[in-house]
Coordinates of C-alpha atoms in Angstrom, one line a residue:
Chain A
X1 CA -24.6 -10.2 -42.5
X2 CA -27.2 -10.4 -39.8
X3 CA -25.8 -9.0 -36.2
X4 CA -26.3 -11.6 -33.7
X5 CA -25.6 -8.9 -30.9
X6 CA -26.0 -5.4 -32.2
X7 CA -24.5 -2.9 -30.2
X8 CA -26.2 0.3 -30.6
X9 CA -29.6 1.7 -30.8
X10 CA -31.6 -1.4 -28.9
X11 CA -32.4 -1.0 -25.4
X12 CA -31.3 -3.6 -22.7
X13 CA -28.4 -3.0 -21.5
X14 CA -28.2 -0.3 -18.8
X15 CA -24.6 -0.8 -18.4
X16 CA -23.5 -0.1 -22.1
X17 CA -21.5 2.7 -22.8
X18 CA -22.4 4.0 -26.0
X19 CA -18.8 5.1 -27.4
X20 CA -17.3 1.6 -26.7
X21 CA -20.4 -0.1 -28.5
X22 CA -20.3 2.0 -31.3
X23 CA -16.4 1.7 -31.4
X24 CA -17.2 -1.9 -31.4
X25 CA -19.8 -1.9 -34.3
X26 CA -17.4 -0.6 -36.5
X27 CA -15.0 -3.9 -36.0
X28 CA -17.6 -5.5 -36.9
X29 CA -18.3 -4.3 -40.1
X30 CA -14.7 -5.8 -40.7
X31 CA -14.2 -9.7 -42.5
X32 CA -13.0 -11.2 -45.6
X33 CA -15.6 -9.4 -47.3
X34 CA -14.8 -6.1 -45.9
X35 CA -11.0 -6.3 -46.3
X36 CA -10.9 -2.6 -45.6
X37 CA -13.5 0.4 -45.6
X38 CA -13.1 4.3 -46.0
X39 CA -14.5 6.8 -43.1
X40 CA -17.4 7.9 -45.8
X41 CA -18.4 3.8 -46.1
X42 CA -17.8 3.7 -42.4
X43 CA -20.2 6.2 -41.4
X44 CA -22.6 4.9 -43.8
X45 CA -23.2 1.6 -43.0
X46 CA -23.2 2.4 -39.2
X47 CA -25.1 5.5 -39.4
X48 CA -22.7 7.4 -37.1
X49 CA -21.7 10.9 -38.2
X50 CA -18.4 11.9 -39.5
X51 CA -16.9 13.7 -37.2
X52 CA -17.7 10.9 -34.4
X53 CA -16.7 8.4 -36.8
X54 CA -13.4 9.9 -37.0
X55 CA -12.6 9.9 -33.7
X56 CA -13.6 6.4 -33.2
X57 CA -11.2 5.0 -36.1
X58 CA -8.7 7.6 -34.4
X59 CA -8.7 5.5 -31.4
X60 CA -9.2 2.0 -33.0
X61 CA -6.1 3.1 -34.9
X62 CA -4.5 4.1 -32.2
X63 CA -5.1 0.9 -29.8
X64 CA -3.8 -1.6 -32.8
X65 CA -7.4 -2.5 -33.9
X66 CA -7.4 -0.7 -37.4
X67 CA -4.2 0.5 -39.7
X68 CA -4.7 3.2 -42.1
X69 CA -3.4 2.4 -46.3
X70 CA -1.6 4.4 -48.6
X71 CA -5.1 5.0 -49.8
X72 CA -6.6 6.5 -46.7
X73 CA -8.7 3.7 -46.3
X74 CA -9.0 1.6 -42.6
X75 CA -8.4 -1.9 -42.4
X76 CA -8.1 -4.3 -39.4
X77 CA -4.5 -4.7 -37.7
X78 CA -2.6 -7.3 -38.0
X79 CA -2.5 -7.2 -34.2
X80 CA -6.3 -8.9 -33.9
X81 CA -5.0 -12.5 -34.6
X82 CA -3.9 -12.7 -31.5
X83 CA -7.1 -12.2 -30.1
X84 CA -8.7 -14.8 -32.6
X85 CA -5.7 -16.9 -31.1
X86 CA -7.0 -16.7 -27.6
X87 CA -10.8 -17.1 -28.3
X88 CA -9.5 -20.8 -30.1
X89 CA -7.1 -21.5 -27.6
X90 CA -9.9 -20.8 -24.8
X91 CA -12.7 -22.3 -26.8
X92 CA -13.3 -25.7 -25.3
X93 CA -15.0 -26.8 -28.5
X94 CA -12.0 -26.5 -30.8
X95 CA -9.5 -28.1 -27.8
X96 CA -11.7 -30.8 -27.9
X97 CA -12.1 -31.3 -31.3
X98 CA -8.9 -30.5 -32.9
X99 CA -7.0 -34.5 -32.4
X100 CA -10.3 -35.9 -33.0
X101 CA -10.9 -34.0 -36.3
X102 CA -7.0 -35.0 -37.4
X103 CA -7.8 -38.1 -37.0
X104 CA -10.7 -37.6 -39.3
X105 CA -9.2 -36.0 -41.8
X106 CA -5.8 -38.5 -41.8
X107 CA -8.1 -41.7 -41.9
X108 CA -10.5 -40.5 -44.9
X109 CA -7.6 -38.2 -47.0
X110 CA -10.0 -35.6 -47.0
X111 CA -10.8 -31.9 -45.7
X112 CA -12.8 -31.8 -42.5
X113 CA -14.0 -28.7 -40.9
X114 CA -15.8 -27.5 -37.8
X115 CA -18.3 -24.4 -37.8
X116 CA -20.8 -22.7 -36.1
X117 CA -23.6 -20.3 -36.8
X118 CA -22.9 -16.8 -36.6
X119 CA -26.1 -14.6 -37.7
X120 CA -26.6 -15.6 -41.6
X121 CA -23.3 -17.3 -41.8
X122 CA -21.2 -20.2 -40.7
X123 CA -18.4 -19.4 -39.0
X124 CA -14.9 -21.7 -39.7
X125 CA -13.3 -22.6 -36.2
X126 CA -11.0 -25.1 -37.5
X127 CA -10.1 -26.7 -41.1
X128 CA -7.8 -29.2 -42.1
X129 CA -7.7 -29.4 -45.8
X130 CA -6.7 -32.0 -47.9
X131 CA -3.9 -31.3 -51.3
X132 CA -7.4 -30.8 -53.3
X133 CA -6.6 -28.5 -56.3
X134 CA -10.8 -27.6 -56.0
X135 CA -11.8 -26.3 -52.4
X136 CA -13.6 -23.7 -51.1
X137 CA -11.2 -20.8 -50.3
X138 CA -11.6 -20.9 -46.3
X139 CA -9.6 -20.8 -43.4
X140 CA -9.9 -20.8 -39.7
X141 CA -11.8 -17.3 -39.1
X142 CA -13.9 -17.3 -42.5
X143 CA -17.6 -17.2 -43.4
X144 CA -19.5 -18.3 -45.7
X145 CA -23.7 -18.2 -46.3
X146 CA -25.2 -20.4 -44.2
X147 CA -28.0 -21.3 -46.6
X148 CA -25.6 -22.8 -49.5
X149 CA -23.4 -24.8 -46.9
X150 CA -23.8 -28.0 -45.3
X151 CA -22.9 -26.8 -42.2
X152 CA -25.3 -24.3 -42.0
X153 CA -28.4 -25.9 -43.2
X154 CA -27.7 -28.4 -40.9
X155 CA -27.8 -25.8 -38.3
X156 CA -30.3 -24.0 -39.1
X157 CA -32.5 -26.9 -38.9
X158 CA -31.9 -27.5 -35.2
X159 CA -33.8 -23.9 -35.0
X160 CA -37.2 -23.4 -35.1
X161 CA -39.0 -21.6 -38.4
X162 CA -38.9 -18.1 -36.2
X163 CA -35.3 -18.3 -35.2
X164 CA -34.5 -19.2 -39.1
X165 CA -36.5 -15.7 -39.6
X166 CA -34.4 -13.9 -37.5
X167 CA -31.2 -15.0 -38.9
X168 CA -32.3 -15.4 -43.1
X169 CA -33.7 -12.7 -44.6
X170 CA -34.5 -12.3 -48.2
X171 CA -30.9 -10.5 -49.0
X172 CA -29.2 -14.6 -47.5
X173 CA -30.4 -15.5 -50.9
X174 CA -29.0 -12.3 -53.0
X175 CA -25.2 -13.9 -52.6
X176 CA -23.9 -15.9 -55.9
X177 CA -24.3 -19.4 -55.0
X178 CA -23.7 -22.7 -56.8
X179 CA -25.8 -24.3 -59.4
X180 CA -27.7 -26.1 -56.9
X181 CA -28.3 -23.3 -54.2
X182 CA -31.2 -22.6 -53.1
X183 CA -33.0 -19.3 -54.5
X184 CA -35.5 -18.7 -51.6
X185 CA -37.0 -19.3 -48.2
X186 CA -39.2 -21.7 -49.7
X187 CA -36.4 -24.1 -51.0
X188 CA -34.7 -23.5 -47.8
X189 CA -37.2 -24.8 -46.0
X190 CA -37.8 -27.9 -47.7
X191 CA -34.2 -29.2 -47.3
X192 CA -33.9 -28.1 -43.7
X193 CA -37.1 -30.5 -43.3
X194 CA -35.0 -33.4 -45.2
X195 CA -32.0 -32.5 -42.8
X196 CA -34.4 -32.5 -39.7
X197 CA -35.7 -36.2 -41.0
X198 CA -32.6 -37.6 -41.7
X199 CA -29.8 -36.0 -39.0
X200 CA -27.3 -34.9 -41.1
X201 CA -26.8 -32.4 -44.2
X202 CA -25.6 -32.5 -48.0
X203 CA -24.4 -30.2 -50.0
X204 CA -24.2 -30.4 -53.8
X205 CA -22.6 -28.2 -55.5
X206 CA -24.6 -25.5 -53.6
X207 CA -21.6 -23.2 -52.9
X208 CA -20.1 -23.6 -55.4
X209 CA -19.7 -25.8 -58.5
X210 CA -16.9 -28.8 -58.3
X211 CA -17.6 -29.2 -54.5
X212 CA -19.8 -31.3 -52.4
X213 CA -19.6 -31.6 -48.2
X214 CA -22.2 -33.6 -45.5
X215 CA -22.4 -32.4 -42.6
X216 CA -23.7 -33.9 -38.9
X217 CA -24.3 -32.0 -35.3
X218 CA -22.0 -31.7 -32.2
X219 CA -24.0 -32.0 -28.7
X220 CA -22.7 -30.3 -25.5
X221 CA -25.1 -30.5 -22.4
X222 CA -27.8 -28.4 -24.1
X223 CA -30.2 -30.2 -26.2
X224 CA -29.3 -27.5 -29.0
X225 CA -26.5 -28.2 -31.2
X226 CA -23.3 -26.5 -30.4
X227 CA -21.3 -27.1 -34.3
X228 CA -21.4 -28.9 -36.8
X229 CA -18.2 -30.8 -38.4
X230 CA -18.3 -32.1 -42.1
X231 CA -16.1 -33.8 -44.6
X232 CA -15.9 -31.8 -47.9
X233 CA -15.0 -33.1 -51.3
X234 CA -14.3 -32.6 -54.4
X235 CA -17.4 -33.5 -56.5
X236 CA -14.5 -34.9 -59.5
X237 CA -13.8 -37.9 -56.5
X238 CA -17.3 -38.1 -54.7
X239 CA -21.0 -38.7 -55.6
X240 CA -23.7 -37.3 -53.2
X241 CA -24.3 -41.6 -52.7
X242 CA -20.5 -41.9 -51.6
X243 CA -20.6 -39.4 -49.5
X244 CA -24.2 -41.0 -47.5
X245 CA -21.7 -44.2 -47.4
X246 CA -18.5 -44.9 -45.2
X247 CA -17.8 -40.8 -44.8
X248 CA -20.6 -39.9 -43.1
X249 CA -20.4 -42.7 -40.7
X250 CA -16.7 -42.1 -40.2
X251 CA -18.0 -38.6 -39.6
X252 CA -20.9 -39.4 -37.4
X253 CA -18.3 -41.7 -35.0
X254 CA -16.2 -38.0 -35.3
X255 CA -19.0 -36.8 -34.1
X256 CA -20.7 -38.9 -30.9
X257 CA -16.8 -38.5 -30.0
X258 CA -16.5 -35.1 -29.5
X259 CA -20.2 -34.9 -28.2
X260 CA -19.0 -37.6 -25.4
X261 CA -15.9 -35.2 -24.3
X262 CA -17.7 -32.0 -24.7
X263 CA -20.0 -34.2 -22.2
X264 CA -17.8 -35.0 -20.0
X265 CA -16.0 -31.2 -19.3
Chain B
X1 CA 4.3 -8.0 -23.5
X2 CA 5.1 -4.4 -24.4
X3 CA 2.1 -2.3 -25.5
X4 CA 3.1 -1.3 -29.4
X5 CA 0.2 1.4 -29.0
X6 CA -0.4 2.1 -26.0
X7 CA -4.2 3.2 -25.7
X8 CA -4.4 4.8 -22.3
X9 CA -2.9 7.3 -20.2
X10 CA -0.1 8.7 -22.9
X11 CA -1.2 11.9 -24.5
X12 CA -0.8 12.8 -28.0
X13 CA -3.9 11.5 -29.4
X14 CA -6.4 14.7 -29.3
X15 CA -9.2 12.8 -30.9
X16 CA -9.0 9.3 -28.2
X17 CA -12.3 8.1 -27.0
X18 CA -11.5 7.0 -23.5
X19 CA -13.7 4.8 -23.0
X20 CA -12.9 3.2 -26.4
X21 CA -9.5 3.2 -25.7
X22 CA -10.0 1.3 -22.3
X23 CA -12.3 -0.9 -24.1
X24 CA -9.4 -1.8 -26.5
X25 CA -6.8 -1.6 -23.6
X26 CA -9.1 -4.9 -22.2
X27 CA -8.9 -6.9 -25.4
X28 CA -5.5 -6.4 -26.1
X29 CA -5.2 -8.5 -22.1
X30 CA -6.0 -11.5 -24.0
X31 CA -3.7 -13.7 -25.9
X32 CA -2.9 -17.1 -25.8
X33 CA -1.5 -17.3 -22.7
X34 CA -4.1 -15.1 -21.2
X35 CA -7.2 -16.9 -23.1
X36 CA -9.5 -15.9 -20.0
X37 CA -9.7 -13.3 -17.0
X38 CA -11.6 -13.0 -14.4
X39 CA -13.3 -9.0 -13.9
X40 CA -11.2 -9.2 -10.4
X41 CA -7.8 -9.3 -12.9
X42 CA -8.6 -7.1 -16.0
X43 CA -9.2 -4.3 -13.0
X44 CA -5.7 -5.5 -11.8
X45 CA -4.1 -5.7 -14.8
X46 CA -5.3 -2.0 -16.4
X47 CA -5.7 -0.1 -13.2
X48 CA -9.2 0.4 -14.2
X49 CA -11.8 0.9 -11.1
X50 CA -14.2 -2.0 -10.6
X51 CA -17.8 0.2 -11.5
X52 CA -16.1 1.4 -15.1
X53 CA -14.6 -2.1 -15.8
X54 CA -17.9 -4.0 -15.6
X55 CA -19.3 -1.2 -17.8
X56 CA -17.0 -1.7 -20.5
X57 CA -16.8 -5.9 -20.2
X58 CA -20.5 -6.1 -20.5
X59 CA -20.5 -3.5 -23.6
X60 CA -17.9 -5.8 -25.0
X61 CA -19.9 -8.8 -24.5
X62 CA -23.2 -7.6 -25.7
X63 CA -20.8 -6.7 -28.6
X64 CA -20.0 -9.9 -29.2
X65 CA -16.0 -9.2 -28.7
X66 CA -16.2 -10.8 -25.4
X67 CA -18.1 -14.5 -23.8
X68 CA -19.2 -15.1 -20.0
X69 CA -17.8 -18.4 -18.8
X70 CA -19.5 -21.1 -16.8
X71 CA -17.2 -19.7 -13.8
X72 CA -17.8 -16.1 -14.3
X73 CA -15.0 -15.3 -15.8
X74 CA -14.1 -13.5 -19.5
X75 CA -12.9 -14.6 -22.8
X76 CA -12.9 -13.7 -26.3
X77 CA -15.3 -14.6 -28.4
X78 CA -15.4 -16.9 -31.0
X79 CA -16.4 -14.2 -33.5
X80 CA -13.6 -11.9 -33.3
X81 CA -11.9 -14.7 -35.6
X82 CA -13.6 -12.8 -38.3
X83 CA -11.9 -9.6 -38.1
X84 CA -8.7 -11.3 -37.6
X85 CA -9.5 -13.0 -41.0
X86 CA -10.4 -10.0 -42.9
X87 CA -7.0 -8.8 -41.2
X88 CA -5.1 -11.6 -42.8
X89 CA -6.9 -11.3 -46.2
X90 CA -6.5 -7.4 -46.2
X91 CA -2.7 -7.9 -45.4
X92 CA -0.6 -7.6 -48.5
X93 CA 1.9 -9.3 -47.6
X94 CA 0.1 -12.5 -46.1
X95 CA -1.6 -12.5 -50.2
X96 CA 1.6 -11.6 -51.3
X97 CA 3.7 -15.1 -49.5
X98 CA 1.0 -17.3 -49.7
X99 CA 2.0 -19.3 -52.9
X100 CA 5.8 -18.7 -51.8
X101 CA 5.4 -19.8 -48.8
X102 CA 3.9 -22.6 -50.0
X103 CA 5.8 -23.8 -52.9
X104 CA 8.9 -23.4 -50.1
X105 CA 7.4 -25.8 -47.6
X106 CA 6.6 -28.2 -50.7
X107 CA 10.0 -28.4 -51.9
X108 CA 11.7 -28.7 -48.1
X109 CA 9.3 -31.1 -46.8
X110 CA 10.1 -28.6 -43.5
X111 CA 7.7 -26.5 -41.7
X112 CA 8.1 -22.9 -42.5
X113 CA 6.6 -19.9 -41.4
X114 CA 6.2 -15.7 -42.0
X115 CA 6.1 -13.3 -38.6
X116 CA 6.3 -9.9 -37.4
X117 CA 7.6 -8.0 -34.5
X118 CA 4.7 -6.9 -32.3
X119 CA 6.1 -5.6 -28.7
X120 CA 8.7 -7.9 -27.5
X121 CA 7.0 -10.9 -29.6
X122 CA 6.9 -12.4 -32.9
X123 CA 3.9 -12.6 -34.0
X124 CA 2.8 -15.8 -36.4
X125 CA 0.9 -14.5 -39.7
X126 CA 1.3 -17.5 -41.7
X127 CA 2.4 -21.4 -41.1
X128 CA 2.6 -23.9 -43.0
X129 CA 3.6 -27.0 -41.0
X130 CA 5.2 -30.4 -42.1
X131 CA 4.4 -33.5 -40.2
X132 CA 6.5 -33.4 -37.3
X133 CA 5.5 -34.9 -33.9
X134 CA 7.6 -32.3 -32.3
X135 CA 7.3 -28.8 -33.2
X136 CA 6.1 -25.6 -31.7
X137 CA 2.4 -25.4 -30.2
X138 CA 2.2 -22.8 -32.8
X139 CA -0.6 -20.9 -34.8
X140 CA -1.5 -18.2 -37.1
X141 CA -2.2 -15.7 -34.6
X142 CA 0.4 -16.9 -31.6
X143 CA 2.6 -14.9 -30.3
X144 CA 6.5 -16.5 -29.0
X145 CA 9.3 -14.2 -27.6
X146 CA 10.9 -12.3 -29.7
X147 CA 14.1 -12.8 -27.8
X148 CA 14.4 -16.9 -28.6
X149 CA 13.0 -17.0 -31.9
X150 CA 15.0 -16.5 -35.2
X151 CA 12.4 -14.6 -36.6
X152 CA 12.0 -12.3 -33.2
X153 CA 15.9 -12.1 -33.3
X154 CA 16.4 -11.6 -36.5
X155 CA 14.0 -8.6 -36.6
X156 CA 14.9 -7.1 -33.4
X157 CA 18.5 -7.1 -35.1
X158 CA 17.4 -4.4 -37.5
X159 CA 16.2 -2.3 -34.5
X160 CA 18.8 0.6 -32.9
X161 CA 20.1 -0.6 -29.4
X162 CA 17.8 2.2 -28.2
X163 CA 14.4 0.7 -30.3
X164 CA 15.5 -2.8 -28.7
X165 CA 15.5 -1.5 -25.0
X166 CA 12.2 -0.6 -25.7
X167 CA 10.4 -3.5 -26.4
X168 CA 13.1 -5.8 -24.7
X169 CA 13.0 -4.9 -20.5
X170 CA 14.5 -7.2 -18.3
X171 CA 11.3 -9.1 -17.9
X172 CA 11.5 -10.2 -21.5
X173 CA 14.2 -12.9 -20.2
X174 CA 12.5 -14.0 -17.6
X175 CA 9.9 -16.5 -19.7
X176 CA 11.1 -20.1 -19.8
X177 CA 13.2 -20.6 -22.8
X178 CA 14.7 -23.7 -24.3
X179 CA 18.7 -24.9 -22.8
X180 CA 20.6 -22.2 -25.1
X181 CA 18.0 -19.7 -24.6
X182 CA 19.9 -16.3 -24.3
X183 CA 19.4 -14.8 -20.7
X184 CA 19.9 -11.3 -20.6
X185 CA 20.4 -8.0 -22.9
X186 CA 24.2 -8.9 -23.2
X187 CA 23.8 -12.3 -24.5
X188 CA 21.2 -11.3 -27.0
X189 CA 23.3 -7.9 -27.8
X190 CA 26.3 -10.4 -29.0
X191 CA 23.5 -12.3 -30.9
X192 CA 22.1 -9.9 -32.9
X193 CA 25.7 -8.4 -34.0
X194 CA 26.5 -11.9 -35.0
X195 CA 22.6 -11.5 -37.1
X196 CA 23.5 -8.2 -38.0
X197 CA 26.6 -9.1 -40.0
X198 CA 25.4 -13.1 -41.3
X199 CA 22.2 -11.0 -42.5
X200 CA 20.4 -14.3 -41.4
X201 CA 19.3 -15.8 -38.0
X202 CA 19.8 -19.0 -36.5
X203 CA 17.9 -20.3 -33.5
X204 CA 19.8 -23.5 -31.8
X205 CA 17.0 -24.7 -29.4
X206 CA 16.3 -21.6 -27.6
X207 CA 13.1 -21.5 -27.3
X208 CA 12.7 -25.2 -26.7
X209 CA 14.5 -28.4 -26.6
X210 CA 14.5 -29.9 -30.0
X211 CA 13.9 -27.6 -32.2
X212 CA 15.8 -25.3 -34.8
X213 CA 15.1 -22.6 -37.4
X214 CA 17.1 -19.9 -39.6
X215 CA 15.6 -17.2 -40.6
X216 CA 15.8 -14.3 -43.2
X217 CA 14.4 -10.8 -43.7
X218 CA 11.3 -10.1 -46.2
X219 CA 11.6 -6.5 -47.0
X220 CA 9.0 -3.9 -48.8
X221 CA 9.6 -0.4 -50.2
X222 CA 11.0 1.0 -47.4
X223 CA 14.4 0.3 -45.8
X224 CA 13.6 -1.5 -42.6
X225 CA 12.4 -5.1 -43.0
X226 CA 8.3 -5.5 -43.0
X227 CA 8.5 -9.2 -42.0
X228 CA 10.6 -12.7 -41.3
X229 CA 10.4 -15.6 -43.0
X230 CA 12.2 -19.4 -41.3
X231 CA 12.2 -22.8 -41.8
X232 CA 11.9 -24.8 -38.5
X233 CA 13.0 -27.9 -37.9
X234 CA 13.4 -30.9 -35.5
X235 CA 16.9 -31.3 -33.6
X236 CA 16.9 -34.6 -34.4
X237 CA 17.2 -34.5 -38.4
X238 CA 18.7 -31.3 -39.1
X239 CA 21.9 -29.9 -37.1
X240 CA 22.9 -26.3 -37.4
X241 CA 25.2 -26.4 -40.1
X242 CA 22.8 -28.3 -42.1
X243 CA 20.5 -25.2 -41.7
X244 CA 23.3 -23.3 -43.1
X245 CA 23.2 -25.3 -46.3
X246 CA 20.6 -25.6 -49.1
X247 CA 17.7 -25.2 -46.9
X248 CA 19.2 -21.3 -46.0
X249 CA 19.6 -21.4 -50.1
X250 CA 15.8 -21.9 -50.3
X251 CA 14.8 -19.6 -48.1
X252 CA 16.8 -17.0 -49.6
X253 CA 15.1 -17.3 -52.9
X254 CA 11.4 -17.4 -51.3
X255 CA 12.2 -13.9 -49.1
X256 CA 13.6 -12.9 -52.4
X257 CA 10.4 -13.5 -54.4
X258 CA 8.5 -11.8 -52.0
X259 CA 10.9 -8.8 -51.7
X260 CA 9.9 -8.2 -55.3
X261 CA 6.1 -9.0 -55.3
X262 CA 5.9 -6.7 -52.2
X263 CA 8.0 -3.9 -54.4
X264 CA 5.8 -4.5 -57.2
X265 CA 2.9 -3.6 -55.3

């Protein structure tokens, strides 16, 4: 996954203290994904030597941030969620959105969710799913590849063709997809351009087979897009040409109400 | 809130990175009643001098851990949720209650939830809620006084009196509780010998008006419990013997379940 703020080696930040940043690249390296990691994977994907590495995890371990298993192996502490708690209770966006996206999800009977970009992947900040038996296996805190979601592509389209660079490299594509993801930067580009024409984003079957999801922005006072929300289905109960119907403009009112309070704050 | 680990000043840890540590010592500030400081308070709050503590806030929010808000002041950010996912995901016994949990809420029709002691506070890891207008403003990832919870109580009630006094001070009584909210160490002492011999907890509207809950122990390989499991209801459909009844039944059988998946591990 691509850093969107790396912490070591770049220069910038006079004030950075090196043994913090470094303590704090190793959280990082930490989601779903990533369940847990030994000191040897540690130090490799971070590049800092053992016996630093050690002391670090020491101290992480120490403070609550990482437990140590059976196994010897690190993992994050339980103890985090109640961080996670405070960035969504302190995050305007979700406040705002969270009665607004009940609403959504009561008055259509299906899963809505709210994401944002984070590097190569969208970033879950709230979900409420529907008694589907076929879903995507998300919850509040998960990612997934921004290229094979909705939510994403619809993001990525707000940037411009650089910015996309930045964030997709070759490897976004590497990640086992649905049978209608797309295989390269090529692809990509030709459905953010569709997304870019028409204001909003589909998704068939591109994550995953069985599940289908459009997608439309959330404005704050900067002209760039602050989330996305979408309504995600199960393809068994939706077409792609239901889901252009009623949905997406019960969506889209979701939507231009949240962008008017986000306004208005 | 009692420091579980406390990262600073204590010795014992030859291998503690200071500056990590007071890095850590800063995050752990934020919860979800504390969702954001100002740099004026975290100094304050850690004893940490001015010059270091803008050090280590703007290492943490070129690390992403923390955001700059419009007034200046700090909060975590949104991306932390990811390591508090791969927390949740990497936690046994969150994969472990899931389906449990789950099938329990299903055949109730109540809201249930699974907690652990962290400090003086319970500390929500999974919740599934039932349609209720009035329940707890609750969350995974929130954190509630141990002291007016069934699940705090309950848990604390496993505890020597000596373990208790150290995550219980006097200060732990002085949060707003619901009308039967138990006010100091004696009142909880004759609680938790009532919880000690019933080897279940009931919670009559202490922590807020309205609301109930019973809860039981979830237990692993080792003696001491690893978690809490309730069911929490409103006032107004269920009374306290009703608790007692088949819902205290069901319960039973779930913490059971898990008891034995989390042995089987």
């Amino acid at each position: 996954m691509a850093e969107t703020a790396p912490a070591t080696g770049k220069a910038g930040n006079q004030y950075r203290i090196e043994s913090l940043a470094k303590g704090l690249s190793i959280l990082r390296l930490f989601d779903e994904n990533a369940v847990s990691l030994k000191l040897r994977e540690i130090c490799d994907r971070t590049g800092i030597p053992m016996p630093t590495a050690f002391r670090i995890v020491s101290t992480l371990e120490e403070g609550g941030f990482l437990d140590r298993t059976a196994d010897g192996s690190f993992r994050p502490g339980v103890s985090v969620l109640t961080l996670g708690s405070a960035a969504l209770r302190g995050s305007s966006l979700v406040q705002v959105s969270e009665k607004i996206l009940a609403d959504l999800a009561a008055a259509t009977g299906e899963t809505v969710n709210l994401g944002v970009l984070l590097g190569d992947q969208v970033l879950y900040l709230a979900r409420l799913r529907n008694a589907d038996l076929v879903t995507a296996n998300v919850q509040v805190g998960s990612t997934l590849p921004a290229v094979y979601t909705s939510m994403g592509k619809l993001l990525l389209a707000t940037l411009t063709p650089q910015e996309v660079s930045e964030r997709i490299g070759p490897d976004a594509f590497s990640v086992h997809g649905g049978p209608n993801a797309v295989r390269n930067r090529e692809e990509l580009d030709a459905r953010l351009a569709v997304i870019r024409q028409q204001g909003y984003a589909i998704q068939d079957q591109e994550l995953a087979l069985g599940l289908r999801s459009v997608s439309v922005p959330v404005y704050g006072n900067a002209p760039a897009a602050v989330a996305a929300i979408n309504i995600a289905v199960s393809a068994s109960r939706h077409t792609v040409e239901s889901l252009r119907g009623p949905l997406l403009a019960q969506l889209r009112a979701a939507a231009a109400d949240i962008t008017v309070r986000l306004r208005a704050l």
